[in-house]
Every structure is written in structure tokens, then in C-alpha cells.
Coordinates of C-alpha atoms and ligand atoms in Angstrom, one line a residue:
M21 CA 26.0 23.3 -29.7
F22 CA 28.3 26.0 -28.6
S23 CA 27.1 26.5 -25.1
K24 CA 30.1 28.2 -23.8
Q25 CA 30.9 29.9 -27.1
I26 CA 32.4 33.3 -26.8
L27 CA 31.0 36.0 -29.0
P28 CA 33.2 36.4 -32.1
V29 CA 32.5 40.0 -32.3
L30 CA 34.6 41.0 -29.4
A31 CA 37.3 38.6 -30.1
A32 CA 37.5 39.8 -33.8
A33 CA 37.5 43.5 -32.7
A34 CA 40.3 42.8 -30.2
G35 CA 42.2 40.9 -32.9
I36 CA 42.6 38.0 -30.5
A37 CA 40.3 35.5 -29.0
S38 CA 39.0 35.8 -25.4
A39 CA 37.4 33.0 -23.5
A40 CA 35.7 32.2 -20.3
S41 CA 37.9 30.9 -17.4
S42 CA 36.0 27.5 -17.4
S43 CA 37.8 24.3 -18.1
S44 CA 36.4 23.9 -21.6
S45 CA 35.5 26.7 -23.9
T46 CA 35.1 27.4 -27.6
C47 CA 36.6 30.5 -29.3
K48 CA 35.3 31.3 -32.6
Q49 CA 36.8 33.5 -35.3
T50 CA 36.9 33.3 -39.2
T51 CA 40.7 32.9 -39.0
F52 CA 43.1 32.6 -36.2
T53 CA 46.4 34.0 -37.4
I54 CA 49.5 32.5 -35.6
N55 CA 53.1 33.9 -36.0
S56 CA 54.6 33.1 -32.6
Q57 CA 54.1 31.1 -29.5
A58 CA 52.8 34.2 -27.8
D59 CA 49.9 34.2 -30.3
I60 CA 49.1 30.6 -29.2
S61 CA 49.5 31.6 -25.5
A62 CA 46.9 34.4 -26.1
L63 CA 44.4 31.6 -26.8
A64 CA 45.4 29.8 -23.7
S65 CA 41.8 29.8 -22.3
C66 CA 40.3 28.3 -25.5
T67 CA 40.1 24.5 -25.6
T68 CA 38.3 24.5 -28.9
L69 CA 39.1 26.8 -31.8
T70 CA 36.1 27.2 -34.3
G71 CA 37.5 28.7 -37.4
N72 CA 40.7 28.3 -39.6
V73 CA 44.0 28.4 -38.0
V74 CA 46.6 29.9 -40.3
I75 CA 50.2 30.1 -39.4
G76 CA 52.3 32.7 -41.2
N77 CA 55.7 32.4 -42.9
Q78 CA 57.7 34.5 -40.4
T79 CA 57.3 32.5 -37.1
D80 CA 59.1 31.2 -34.1
A81 CA 61.0 28.0 -34.7
T82 CA 58.7 26.1 -32.2
L83 CA 55.1 26.2 -32.3
D84 CA 53.2 24.2 -29.5
F85 CA 49.5 24.0 -29.6
S86 CA 49.1 22.1 -26.4
G87 CA 46.1 23.2 -24.5
I88 CA 44.0 23.4 -27.6
D89 CA 42.1 20.2 -27.8
E90 CA 40.1 20.7 -31.0
I91 CA 40.3 22.7 -34.2
D92 CA 37.0 22.9 -35.9
G93 CA 38.5 24.2 -39.2
D94 CA 41.7 23.9 -41.1
L95 CA 45.3 24.1 -39.8
T96 CA 47.4 25.5 -42.5
L97 CA 51.1 26.3 -42.6
L98 CA 52.7 27.1 -45.9
N99 CA 55.9 28.5 -47.4
N100 CA 57.9 28.8 -44.0
N101 CA 61.5 28.3 -43.7
L102 CA 61.8 29.2 -40.1
V103 CA 59.6 26.6 -38.3
S104 CA 61.4 23.4 -37.1
T105 CA 58.9 22.0 -34.6
L106 CA 55.1 21.9 -34.8
K107 CA 53.5 20.1 -32.0
S108 CA 50.6 19.6 -29.6
S109 CA 50.2 17.1 -26.7
S110 CA 46.5 17.7 -26.3
T111 CA 44.9 18.3 -29.9
T112 CA 42.7 15.3 -30.6
S113 CA 40.8 16.6 -33.7
I114 CA 41.2 18.9 -36.6
T115 CA 37.9 18.8 -38.6
G116 CA 39.2 20.4 -41.8
A117 CA 42.3 20.2 -43.8
F118 CA 45.7 19.8 -42.1
H119 CA 47.7 21.4 -44.8
L120 CA 51.4 21.6 -44.5
Q121 CA 53.4 22.6 -47.7
N122 CA 56.8 23.9 -48.7
L123 CA 58.3 23.8 -45.3
T124 CA 62.0 23.1 -45.6
T125 CA 63.1 23.2 -42.0
L126 CA 60.1 21.4 -40.2
S127 CA 61.8 18.4 -38.7
T128 CA 59.5 17.6 -35.8
L129 CA 55.8 17.0 -36.3
S130 CA 54.4 15.7 -33.1
F131 CA 50.6 15.4 -32.3
T132 CA 50.6 12.7 -29.8
E133 CA 46.9 12.7 -29.2
L134 CA 45.5 13.5 -32.7
T135 CA 43.1 10.7 -33.9
S136 CA 40.8 12.6 -36.3
V137 CA 41.6 14.8 -39.2
G138 CA 39.3 15.9 -42.1
S139 CA 42.1 15.5 -44.7
I140 CA 45.9 15.5 -44.6
N141 CA 47.8 17.4 -47.4
W142 CA 51.5 17.3 -46.6
V143 CA 53.6 18.3 -49.6
S144 CA 57.2 19.3 -49.8
L145 CA 58.3 18.8 -46.2
T146 CA 61.8 18.1 -47.1
A147 CA 63.3 17.9 -43.6
L148 CA 60.6 15.9 -42.0
D149 CA 62.0 12.5 -41.2
V150 CA 59.7 11.2 -38.5
L151 CA 56.0 11.4 -37.6
T152 CA 55.2 11.5 -33.8
F153 CA 51.5 10.5 -33.7
T154 CA 51.4 8.4 -30.8
A155 CA 47.6 7.8 -30.6
G156 CA 47.5 7.6 -34.4
I157 CA 45.2 9.2 -36.9
K158 CA 42.3 6.8 -37.4
T159 CA 40.0 9.0 -39.3
A160 CA 40.9 11.1 -42.5
S161 CA 39.0 11.3 -45.7
S162 CA 41.9 11.9 -47.8
I163 CA 45.7 11.5 -47.2
I164 CA 48.3 13.1 -49.5
V165 CA 52.0 12.7 -48.4
S166 CA 54.4 13.9 -51.2
D167 CA 58.0 14.8 -51.3
T168 CA 58.9 14.3 -47.6
F169 CA 62.0 12.7 -46.0
L170 CA 59.9 10.2 -44.0
S171 CA 60.9 6.7 -43.8
S172 CA 57.8 5.4 -42.3
L173 CA 54.1 6.4 -42.3
D174 CA 53.5 5.0 -38.9
G175 CA 50.9 7.1 -37.0
L176 CA 48.8 7.4 -40.3
D177 CA 46.5 4.4 -40.0
V178 CA 42.9 5.2 -41.3
E179 CA 40.4 2.3 -41.7
S180 CA 38.8 3.9 -44.7
A181 CA 39.6 6.8 -47.1
D182 CA 38.4 8.2 -50.4
T183 CA 41.9 9.1 -51.6
I184 CA 45.4 8.0 -50.5
N185 CA 48.3 9.4 -52.6
I186 CA 51.8 8.7 -51.4
N187 CA 54.5 9.9 -53.9
N188 CA 58.0 11.0 -54.1
N189 CA 58.9 10.2 -50.5
R190 CA 62.4 9.0 -51.5
R191 CA 63.4 7.5 -48.1
L192 CA 60.0 5.7 -47.6
V193 CA 60.8 1.9 -47.1
S194 CA 57.6 0.7 -45.4
Y195 CA 53.8 1.4 -45.5
T196 CA 51.6 -0.9 -43.5
S197 CA 48.0 0.1 -42.9
S198 CA 44.9 -1.5 -41.6
L199 CA 42.9 0.2 -44.3
G200 CA 39.7 -1.7 -45.1
N201 CA 38.5 0.1 -48.2
V202 CA 39.5 3.0 -50.5
T203 CA 36.4 4.6 -52.2
D204 CA 38.2 6.7 -55.0
L205 CA 42.0 6.3 -55.6
L206 CA 45.1 4.8 -54.1
N207 CA 48.3 6.0 -55.8
I208 CA 51.7 5.0 -54.7
N209 CA 54.7 5.9 -56.8
A210 CA 58.2 7.2 -56.9
N211 CA 59.0 6.6 -53.2
G212 CA 62.0 4.7 -51.8
L213 CA 63.5 2.1 -54.0
D214 CA 62.9 -0.6 -51.4
L215 CA 59.3 0.2 -50.4
Q216 CA 57.4 -2.7 -48.9
V217 CA 53.6 -2.0 -48.9
S218 CA 51.2 -4.2 -46.8
F219 CA 47.4 -3.8 -46.5
P220 CA 46.4 -6.9 -44.6
D221 CA 42.8 -5.8 -44.1
L222 CA 42.0 -4.2 -47.4
V223 CA 38.8 -5.8 -48.8
W224 CA 37.8 -3.6 -51.6
I225 CA 39.3 -0.6 -53.4
A226 CA 38.0 1.6 -56.2
N227 CA 41.0 2.4 -58.4
M228 CA 44.7 1.9 -57.7
T229 CA 47.9 2.7 -59.4
I230 CA 51.1 1.1 -57.9
S231 CA 54.7 1.9 -59.1
N232 CA 58.2 1.4 -57.9
V233 CA 57.3 -0.7 -54.9
S234 CA 59.4 -3.9 -53.8
S235 CA 56.5 -5.8 -52.4
F236 CA 52.8 -5.3 -52.3
S237 CA 50.5 -7.5 -50.1
V238 CA 46.8 -7.5 -50.3
P239 CA 45.8 -10.9 -48.8
S240 CA 42.1 -10.0 -48.1
L241 CA 41.3 -8.0 -51.2
Q242 CA 38.1 -9.2 -52.7
T243 CA 36.9 -6.5 -55.2
V244 CA 38.5 -3.9 -57.2
N245 CA 35.6 -1.6 -58.1
G246 CA 37.6 0.5 -60.6
S247 CA 41.0 -0.5 -62.2
M248 CA 44.2 -1.8 -60.7
R249 CA 47.5 -1.0 -62.4
F250 CA 51.0 -2.0 -61.6
D251 CA 53.9 -0.2 -63.5
S252 CA 57.6 -0.5 -63.0
N253 CA 57.6 -2.3 -59.8
F254 CA 60.5 -4.4 -58.4
F255 CA 58.6 -7.3 -56.9
E256 CA 59.2 -10.8 -58.2
S257 CA 55.7 -12.1 -57.5
F258 CA 52.3 -10.8 -57.0
S259 CA 49.4 -12.5 -55.5
A260 CA 45.8 -11.5 -54.6
P261 CA 44.5 -14.9 -53.3
N262 CA 40.9 -13.6 -52.5
L263 CA 40.4 -11.2 -55.4
T264 CA 37.2 -12.3 -57.3
S265 CA 36.5 -9.5 -59.7
T266 CA 37.1 -6.0 -60.9
T267 CA 33.6 -4.8 -61.4
S268 CA 34.2 -2.3 -64.2
G269 CA 37.8 -1.5 -64.6
D270 CA 41.0 -3.0 -65.9
I271 CA 43.9 -5.1 -64.6
S272 CA 47.3 -4.0 -65.9
F273 CA 50.9 -5.1 -65.4
V274 CA 53.3 -3.2 -67.4
S275 CA 57.2 -3.1 -67.3
N276 CA 57.6 -4.8 -63.9
A277 CA 61.2 -6.1 -64.8
E278 CA 61.6 -8.7 -62.1
L279 CA 58.0 -10.1 -62.1
T280 CA 58.0 -13.9 -62.7
N281 CA 54.8 -15.0 -61.0
I282 CA 51.3 -13.5 -61.0
T283 CA 48.7 -15.5 -59.1
V284 CA 45.0 -14.4 -58.7
P285 CA 43.4 -17.9 -58.4
Q286 CA 39.9 -16.8 -57.5
L287 CA 39.5 -14.1 -60.2
T288 CA 36.5 -14.9 -62.3
S289 CA 35.7 -11.7 -64.0
I290 CA 37.5 -8.4 -65.2
G291 CA 34.9 -5.7 -65.9
G292 CA 37.4 -3.8 -68.2
G293 CA 40.5 -4.9 -70.1
F294 CA 43.4 -7.2 -69.1
L295 CA 46.8 -5.9 -70.0
I296 CA 50.2 -7.7 -69.3
A297 CA 53.1 -6.2 -71.2
N298 CA 56.9 -5.9 -71.1
N299 CA 57.4 -7.9 -67.9
T300 CA 60.2 -9.6 -69.5
A301 CA 61.1 -12.1 -66.7
I302 CA 57.6 -13.8 -66.7
N303 CA 57.5 -16.8 -69.0
K304 CA 54.3 -18.5 -67.9
I305 CA 50.8 -17.0 -67.3
N306 CA 49.2 -19.7 -65.3
G307 CA 47.8 -18.0 -62.2
F308 CA 44.3 -17.1 -63.6
N309 CA 42.7 -20.4 -63.6
K310 CA 39.3 -19.2 -62.8
L311 CA 39.1 -16.2 -65.2
K312 CA 36.0 -16.5 -67.2
T313 CA 34.8 -13.1 -68.4
V314 CA 36.7 -10.1 -69.7
G315 CA 34.6 -7.0 -70.5
G316 CA 37.3 -5.4 -72.5
A317 CA 40.3 -6.6 -74.4
I318 CA 43.1 -9.1 -73.5
N319 CA 46.4 -7.8 -74.4
M320 CA 49.5 -9.9 -73.4
R321 CA 53.0 -9.1 -74.7
G322 CA 56.1 -10.5 -73.4
N323 CA 58.7 -13.3 -73.2
F324 CA 56.2 -15.9 -72.8
T325 CA 56.4 -19.8 -73.5
D326 CA 53.0 -20.7 -72.1
I327 CA 49.8 -18.9 -71.5
E328 CA 46.9 -20.7 -69.8
L329 CA 43.5 -19.2 -69.2
P330 CA 41.5 -22.5 -68.9
A331 CA 38.1 -21.1 -67.8
L332 CA 38.0 -18.3 -70.3
S333 CA 34.7 -18.2 -72.1
D334 CA 33.6 -14.6 -72.7
V335 CA 35.9 -11.8 -74.1
K336 CA 34.0 -8.7 -75.2
G337 CA 37.0 -7.0 -76.7
A338 CA 40.0 -8.0 -78.7
F339 CA 42.3 -10.9 -77.8
D340 CA 45.9 -10.1 -78.6
I341 CA 48.8 -12.1 -77.5
V342 CA 52.3 -11.7 -78.8
S343 CA 55.5 -13.4 -77.6
T344 CA 59.2 -13.3 -78.2
G345 CA 59.1 -17.0 -77.8
D346 CA 57.1 -20.0 -79.1
I347 CA 53.5 -20.0 -77.7
S348 CA 52.1 -22.1 -80.6
S349 CA 50.5 -24.7 -78.3
S350 CA 48.8 -22.0 -76.3
C351 CA 47.6 -20.3 -79.5
A352 CA 46.2 -23.6 -80.7
T353 CA 44.0 -23.7 -77.5
F354 CA 42.9 -20.1 -77.7
K355 CA 42.1 -20.3 -81.5
K356 CA 39.0 -22.5 -80.5
L357 CA 37.6 -19.3 -78.8
A358 CA 38.3 -17.1 -81.6
P359 CA 35.4 -15.3 -83.5
S360 CA 33.8 -17.7 -86.0
S361 CA 35.4 -15.5 -88.8
S362 CA 38.7 -16.8 -87.5
G363 CA 37.5 -20.3 -87.2
G364 CA 36.6 -20.4 -83.4
N365 CA 33.5 -20.7 -81.4
G366 CA 33.0 -17.0 -80.9
D367 CA 33.7 -16.8 -77.1
I368 CA 36.2 -14.1 -78.0
Q369 CA 34.2 -11.4 -79.7
G370 CA 36.9 -8.9 -80.7
Q371 CA 39.8 -9.1 -83.2
Y372 CA 41.8 -12.3 -82.5
T373 CA 45.7 -12.3 -82.8
C374 CA 48.0 -14.9 -81.2
E375 CA 51.7 -14.8 -82.3
S376 CA 54.9 -16.5 -81.6
N377 CA 58.5 -15.5 -82.2
N378 CA 58.0 -11.7 -82.5
A379 CA 61.2 -10.1 -81.1
E380 CA 59.4 -6.7 -80.8
A381 CA 56.8 -8.2 -78.5
N382 CA 57.8 -6.0 -75.6
S383 CA 58.1 -2.8 -77.5
D384 CA 54.4 -2.0 -77.3
T385 CA 52.8 -1.4 -73.9
N386 CA 49.7 0.2 -75.4
P387 CA 46.5 -1.9 -75.1
T388 CA 45.0 -0.7 -78.3
S389 CA 47.3 -1.8 -81.0
T390 CA 48.8 -5.3 -81.5
G391 CA 52.5 -4.4 -82.1
S392 CA 52.6 -7.4 -84.3
S393 CA 53.8 -7.6 -87.8
S394 CA 50.3 -8.4 -89.0
G395 CA 49.5 -4.9 -88.2
S396 CA 45.9 -5.8 -87.4
S397 CA 43.9 -3.7 -85.1
S398 CA 42.9 -5.1 -81.7
T399 CA 40.0 -2.9 -81.0
G400 CA 37.1 -4.9 -79.9
T401 CA 33.7 -4.9 -81.5
S402 CA 32.0 -4.3 -78.1
G403 CA 32.8 -3.6 -74.6
N404 CA 35.8 -1.6 -73.5
G405 CA 38.3 -2.4 -76.3
N406 CA 40.7 0.2 -74.8
A407 CA 42.0 -1.9 -72.0
A408 CA 43.7 0.8 -70.0
A409 CA 41.0 3.4 -70.4
G410 CA 40.0 3.2 -66.8
I411 CA 42.9 5.4 -65.8
S412 CA 43.9 8.0 -68.3
V413 CA 47.5 8.9 -69.2
N414 CA 46.8 12.4 -68.0
S415 CA 45.8 11.2 -64.6
L416 CA 48.8 9.1 -64.5
A417 CA 51.0 12.0 -65.5
V418 CA 49.5 14.1 -62.7
L419 CA 50.2 11.5 -60.1
G420 CA 53.6 10.4 -61.5
L421 CA 57.1 11.6 -61.3
A422 CA 56.2 15.1 -62.5
G423 CA 53.5 15.0 -60.0
V424 CA 54.9 17.0 -57.2
A425 CA 54.6 20.4 -58.6
V426 CA 51.3 19.6 -60.3
I427 CA 49.8 18.1 -57.1
A428 CA 51.0 21.2 -55.2
Q429 CA 49.1 23.4 -57.6
M430 CA 46.0 21.3 -57.2
L431 CA 45.9 21.5 -53.5
Ligands
LIG516 C1 54.5 35.5 -46.4 O1 53.2 35.9 -46.0 C2 52.9 37.1 -46.5 C3 51.6 37.5 -45.8 O2 50.6 36.5 -45.9 C4 52.7 37.2 -47.9 O3 52.4 38.5 -48.4 C5 54.1 36.7 -48.5 O4 53.9 36.6 -50.0 C6 54.5 35.4 -47.9 N1 55.9 35.1 -48.4 C7 56.2 34.0 -48.9 C8 57.6 33.8 -49.3 O5 55.3 33.1 -49.1
LIG517 C1 58.6 28.0 -50.5 O1 58.7 28.9 -49.5 C2 59.8 29.8 -49.7 C3 59.9 30.7 -48.4 O2 60.2 29.7 -47.3 C4 59.5 30.7 -50.8 O3 60.6 31.6 -51.0 C5 59.4 29.8 -52.1 O4 58.9 30.7 -53.1 C6 58.3 28.8 -51.9 N1 58.2 27.9 -53.0 C7 57.1 27.6 -53.6 C8 57.2 26.7 -54.7 O5 56.0 28.2 -53.3
LIG518 C1 35.1 0.3 -45.0 O1 36.2 -0.3 -44.1 C2 35.9 0.1 -42.7 C3 37.1 -0.4 -42.0 O2 37.4 -1.8 -42.3 C4 34.6 -0.6 -42.4 O3 34.2 -0.3 -41.1 C5 33.5 -0.2 -43.3 O4 32.4 -0.9 -43.0 C6 33.9 -0.5 -44.7 N1 32.8 0.0 -45.7 C7 32.3 -0.6 -46.6 C8 31.2 0.0 -47.4 O5 32.6 -1.8 -46.9
LIG519 C1 58.8 4.4 -61.5 O1 57.5 4.1 -62.2 C2 57.3 4.9 -63.4 C3 56.0 4.5 -64.0 O2 55.0 4.8 -63.1 C4 58.5 4.7 -64.4 O3 58.4 5.5 -65.4 C5 59.9 4.9 -63.6 O4 60.9 4.6 -64.5 C6 60.0 4.1 -62.4 N1 61.2 4.5 -61.7 C7 62.0 3.5 -61.2 C8 63.3 4.1 -60.5 O5 61.8 2.4 -61.4
LIG520 C1 39.7 -15.2 -48.1 O1 38.3 -15.6 -48.4 C2 37.9 -16.7 -47.7 C3 36.5 -17.1 -48.1 O2 35.7 -15.9 -48.3 C4 37.9 -16.2 -46.1 O3 37.4 -17.3 -45.4 C5 39.3 -15.8 -45.7 O4 39.3 -15.4 -44.4 C6 39.8 -14.8 -46.6 N1 41.1 -14.5 -46.3 C7 41.6 -13.3 -46.1 C8 43.1 -13.2 -45.7 O5 40.9 -12.4 -46.1
LIG521 C1 32.9 -2.0 -54.2 O1 32.6 -3.3 -54.2 C2 32.3 -3.8 -52.9 C3 32.0 -5.2 -52.9 O2 31.1 -5.6 -53.9 C4 31.0 -3.1 -52.3 O3 30.7 -3.4 -51.0 C5 31.4 -1.6 -52.3 O4 30.3 -0.8 -51.9 C6 31.8 -1.1 -53.6 N1 32.3 0.3 -53.6 C7 32.0 1.2 -54.5 C8 32.6 2.6 -54.2 O5 31.2 1.1 -55.4
LIG522 C1 38.1 4.7 -61.5 O1 38.8 5.8 -62.3 C2 38.1 6.0 -63.5 C3 38.8 6.9 -64.3 O2 39.2 7.9 -63.5 C4 36.6 6.5 -63.2 O3 35.9 6.8 -64.4 C5 36.0 5.5 -62.2 O4 34.7 6.0 -61.9 C6 36.7 5.2 -61.0 N1 36.1 4.0 -60.4 C7 35.6 4.1 -59.2 C8 35.0 2.9 -58.5 O5 35.9 5.1 -58.5
LIG523 C1 60.3 -2.3 -70.8 O1 60.7 -2.4 -69.4 C2 62.0 -1.9 -69.2 C3 62.4 -2.1 -67.9 O2 62.4 -3.4 -67.5 C4 62.0 -0.4 -69.7 O3 63.5 0.0 -69.6 C5 61.6 -0.2 -71.1 O4 61.5 1.1 -71.4 C6 60.1 -0.8 -71.2 N1 59.8 -0.7 -72.6 C7 58.7 -0.1 -72.9 C8 58.4 -0.1 -74.4 O5 57.9 0.5 -72.1
LIG524 C1 53.6 -18.3 -57.6 O1 53.0 -17.6 -56.5 C2 52.0 -18.5 -55.9 C3 51.3 -17.7 -54.8 O2 52.2 -16.9 -54.1 C4 52.7 -19.7 -55.3 O3 51.8 -20.6 -54.7 C5 53.5 -20.6 -56.4 O4 54.2 -21.6 -55.9 C6 54.3 -19.6 -57.2 N1 54.9 -20.3 -58.3 C7 56.1 -20.3 -58.8 C8 56.5 -21.1 -60.0 O5 57.0 -19.7 -58.0
LIG525 C1 63.0 -11.0 -73.7 O1 62.9 -11.0 -75.1 C2 63.8 -10.2 -75.7 C3 63.6 -10.2 -77.3 O2 63.8 -11.5 -77.6 C4 65.2 -10.4 -75.4 O3 66.1 -9.5 -75.9 C5 65.4 -10.3 -73.8 O4 66.6 -10.7 -73.4 C6 64.4 -11.3 -73.2 N1 64.4 -11.0 -71.7 C7 64.4 -12.0 -70.9 C8 64.4 -11.6 -69.4 O5 64.3 -13.2 -71.2

């Protein structure tokens, strides 16, 4: 594989890499330590570095890796308040982690030819306001961008990833990506207050938690394999025109203050629970006309006047609806589906509650208790009675506002 590889013994003994004078050569060391442009120049004859590149914390202000086409290892730069420019006009690939953290002076990050990275961990880059990735990163298994000064993520455009976590980028106003699928988790929270998110090509996603965004567009989304949760967003409407199912997880909308319209017209089945709570602007739930099966509980609490789930015929968990307004005509319809002990046909297998005119309807955003004066438990007799169980409170805390330090420690 390394036909032109230079023996590491010599290089290591000399403390620098040496290389043949051919046009393409691989230099191999366990670690390439870089503190200055001179350290990079000493690698001038290496087009590929096999080993981890570690940049120190007492460096030149500008570090230019042009000439090195490939890093077969990690590129790490941490805790440095001297570097302002990190760049390369020739590096196309970094196979390991591209890890930048706690760099308060880095303002230029320019890798114009870079298209493939093992993973991206960029945390606490508080002076970084623009990315210059002209070719664009098309491949990275995970992307974490946290606590930067970026207003756009243009240049990070992978088609598939296991994890994408974009949080605490207070100036971020737009994130558009041609992502087709996410195999583990997409988290977006605590970014700019007018963040518009658009994933026109996203077809399936495992878990997602979306908070504090102004718009969220997923026109092609068909399947949520895990859970999808929307908390404290600023959008007025949400639609997922092609979403047909969540295979095992929940759908939750909690405390989205401006939301008036949720439309998921093709959704037939939710594997877990279905929670809509404290979205006080929404009066009608009428965008789920094909929803038939819910594997967990249905919990809806809010300022509703009308709730329509015309195709509903199988709810494994509890059914618990509480409104500040009068929903007696919706309740009359749902009562027919209640367990036989409550006078219905048994399509709903868990505890049945449907209550109008409860001023406290919005005070309970927890899927497991009813929040109603009846005090009855909504825990289902089977299935996943705990509607939001798919994404634990702990994992939300880790990813949430307190997340920067915690994530930093996790890296
Ligand atoms: C800078 O790097 C040196 C050598 O790795 C390390 O001992 C020191 O703790 C680092 N300083 C900071 C502030 O991270
Ligand atoms: C960030 O880096 C600076 C040196 O630039 C260091 O003094 C500080 O302790 C680092 N902060 C953290 C949280 O590691
Ligand atoms: C994931 O998305 C990428 C890009 O759209 C696509 O090429 C790939 O086939 C998808 N994988 C699966 C399993 O759907
Ligand atoms: C952002 O969302 C979180 C929930 O994930 C919420 O606690 C917080 O209040 C929201 N912040 C704003 C400014 O809406
Ligand atoms: C939605 O699904 C239909 C039928 O599967 C398909 O023809 C259409 O292209 C999809 N729309 C988008 C935006 O993916
Ligand atoms: C998610 O569901 C889609 C569509 O059923 C499937 O193609 C994909 O492999 C699933 N992904 C995971 C991680 O199970
Ligand atoms: C979604 O997250 C839950 C809880 O962390 C996990 O159990 C589940 O396996 C995830 N689903 C997928 C498809 O990754
Ligand atoms: C309900 O949402 C509002 C924002 O619209 C928020 O201030 C309040 O804390 C939320 N209530 C609960 C119980 O989460
Ligand atoms: C709700 O949103 C759907 C889809 O975006 C749209 O067709 C419908 O007209 C909206 N309804 C209201 C009342 O705004
Ligand atoms: C929702 O209902 C509560 C309790 O009745 C009320 O205080 C609040 O003003 C209502 N919100 C809206 C947006 O109607």
C-alpha cells in the first residue's frame, strides 16, 4: 500500500519526517508535532502524512498545510490562543478526526480542496465566523459544531452521517444540507434565534431533537426510525408531507409557542408515543388524517377546540387529552374507541382520559401523568406507555443549553 513509504525509524530518530524527492510520497510517524510554519516546511516532501498531526498551543499565528494532500490520521488543535489562520489549498482528505477546540483567536479556517474527513469535532471556536471549504466536505461520519461564531455551515454538506450535532452557535441563521439519511442522531439547539433549517433530500433519520429553530423543512422525509422531538421552536407551522411512520420511537411537540399548524398527512403509524403539549397557539389538531396505529401513549394538552384523528384504530398505551377549551365534541368521538371498561370498543388499550375546560392543561408537559383534576394515571397497559422514553431527559440535558462544557468533556 505504501510503495513509496519512508521508513519511520529514521524519521522518528531525527524528530522530523524525511521523504524521497518524488512527486508523491508518504511519511509515517506516530505523531507529527507542529508548532510553527517551519515544522510544516520540514515536511515539504511529504504529500501524505500517515500518523496523527498534533498542533501545539504555542504556535505561529498562521499555519498553512498546503503541499500535504492527505492526512491519514487525526488533525488536532486544542487550547491555543495564538493561531488565527489554519489553512491548506491542497489537502483533500483527513481520514481521522478533525478536532479543533477552545481556539479563541482562530478566525480563518480554509481548506479549499478538502472533501473527506473521518469526523468533525469543532467546539468553542469563538472567533470563527466563516468556513472556506470551496470543494465542500462530502463525507464525514459525524459532525459536531458547537459554540462558534459561524453564521452559515456552507461547505459542510455530507450526504449521510451517523451523528450531526449543531448547538450553541449563536449567530447561525441558516443550515441547508443535501443530507439523505442520519443513522444515529441529529440534534440542533440553542443556535441563532432566526435559524432556518432545510434538508430537502432527507429520506430517513434515526433520532432527531430540534429546538429553537425558526423553520424546519423536510419535504422528502419518509421514515423516522427512532424518535422525533421538537421543543421550544419558533416556527408557526410544521409539515412532513411524505412521512409515513416512526418505526419504534415517539413524535413530540412541546412548548413551541407560535405553532398553529402541524400537518403530517401520510403518517399512518407511530411506533412509540405521541405527545403534543404546551403549544398554546394551536387550536386544532387536524393534520393527522391517516394516523391509525400508535405503539405508545397519546398525550395532548393545550388550548384546543378540536382534535381529529379520523383513522385512529389501535392505541397500545394511554389516551390522555386535556384542553383549556371545550373539546366535548372531539371527546364524544374518541369515547367510542375507549377500553370497554370506559364504554368504548377497545381500540384504545390504555387508560382513557378526555377533558375540556382545564385551565392547567398546559402546565404538564410530561407524557406519563395526566395533569388533569381526575388524577388518573395514563400509563398504558401495554406498549410504550412512556411517550417520550425514546430520548431520555439525560441525553437532552447533555445536548442542551448546558451542553457545551459537557460535550467538550465527552470529546
Ligand atoms: C500546552 O501544551 C503543553 C504541552 O503539550 C501542555 O503541557 C500545557 O498544559 C498546554 N497548555 C494549555 C494551556 O493547554
Ligand atoms: C482554553 O485554552 C486556554 C489557552 O488558550 C487555556 O488557558 C484554558 O484553560 C482552556 N480552557 C479550557 C476549558 O480548556
Ligand atoms: C443514505 O443517503 C445517501 C445519500 O443520499 C445514499 O446514497 C444512501 O444510499 C443512503 N443509505 C440508505 C441505507 O438509505
Ligand atoms: C431553546 O430550547 C430549550 C429546550 O430545548 C428551551 O429550554 C429554551 O428556553 C429555548 N430557548 C429559547 C431562547 O427559546
Ligand atoms: C413524496 O412521495 C411521493 C410518493 O412516494 C414521491 O413521488 C415524491 O417524489 C415525494 N416527494 C418528495 C419531495 O420527496
Ligand atoms: C430506517 O428506515 C429506512 C426505511 O425503512 C431504512 O431504509 C433504513 O435502513 C432504516 N435505518 C435504520 C438505521 O434502521
Ligand atoms: C434512538 O434513541 C434511543 C434512545 O437513545 C435509542 O434507544 C434508539 O436505539 C435510537 N434509535 C435509532 C434508530 O438509532
Ligand atoms: C410552556 O411554554 C412557554 C413558552 O411558550 C414556557 O414559557 C413555559 O415554561 C412552558 N410551560 C411548561 C410547563 O413547560
Ligand atoms: C397547514 O399547513 C398545511 C401544509 O403546509 C397547509 O396545506 C394548510 O393550508 C395549513 N392550514 C392552515 C389552517 O393554515
Ligand atoms: C391558553 O390557555 C391558557 C389557560 O386558559 C390561557 O391563559 C392562554 O392565554 C391561552 N393561550 C392562547 C395563546 O390562547
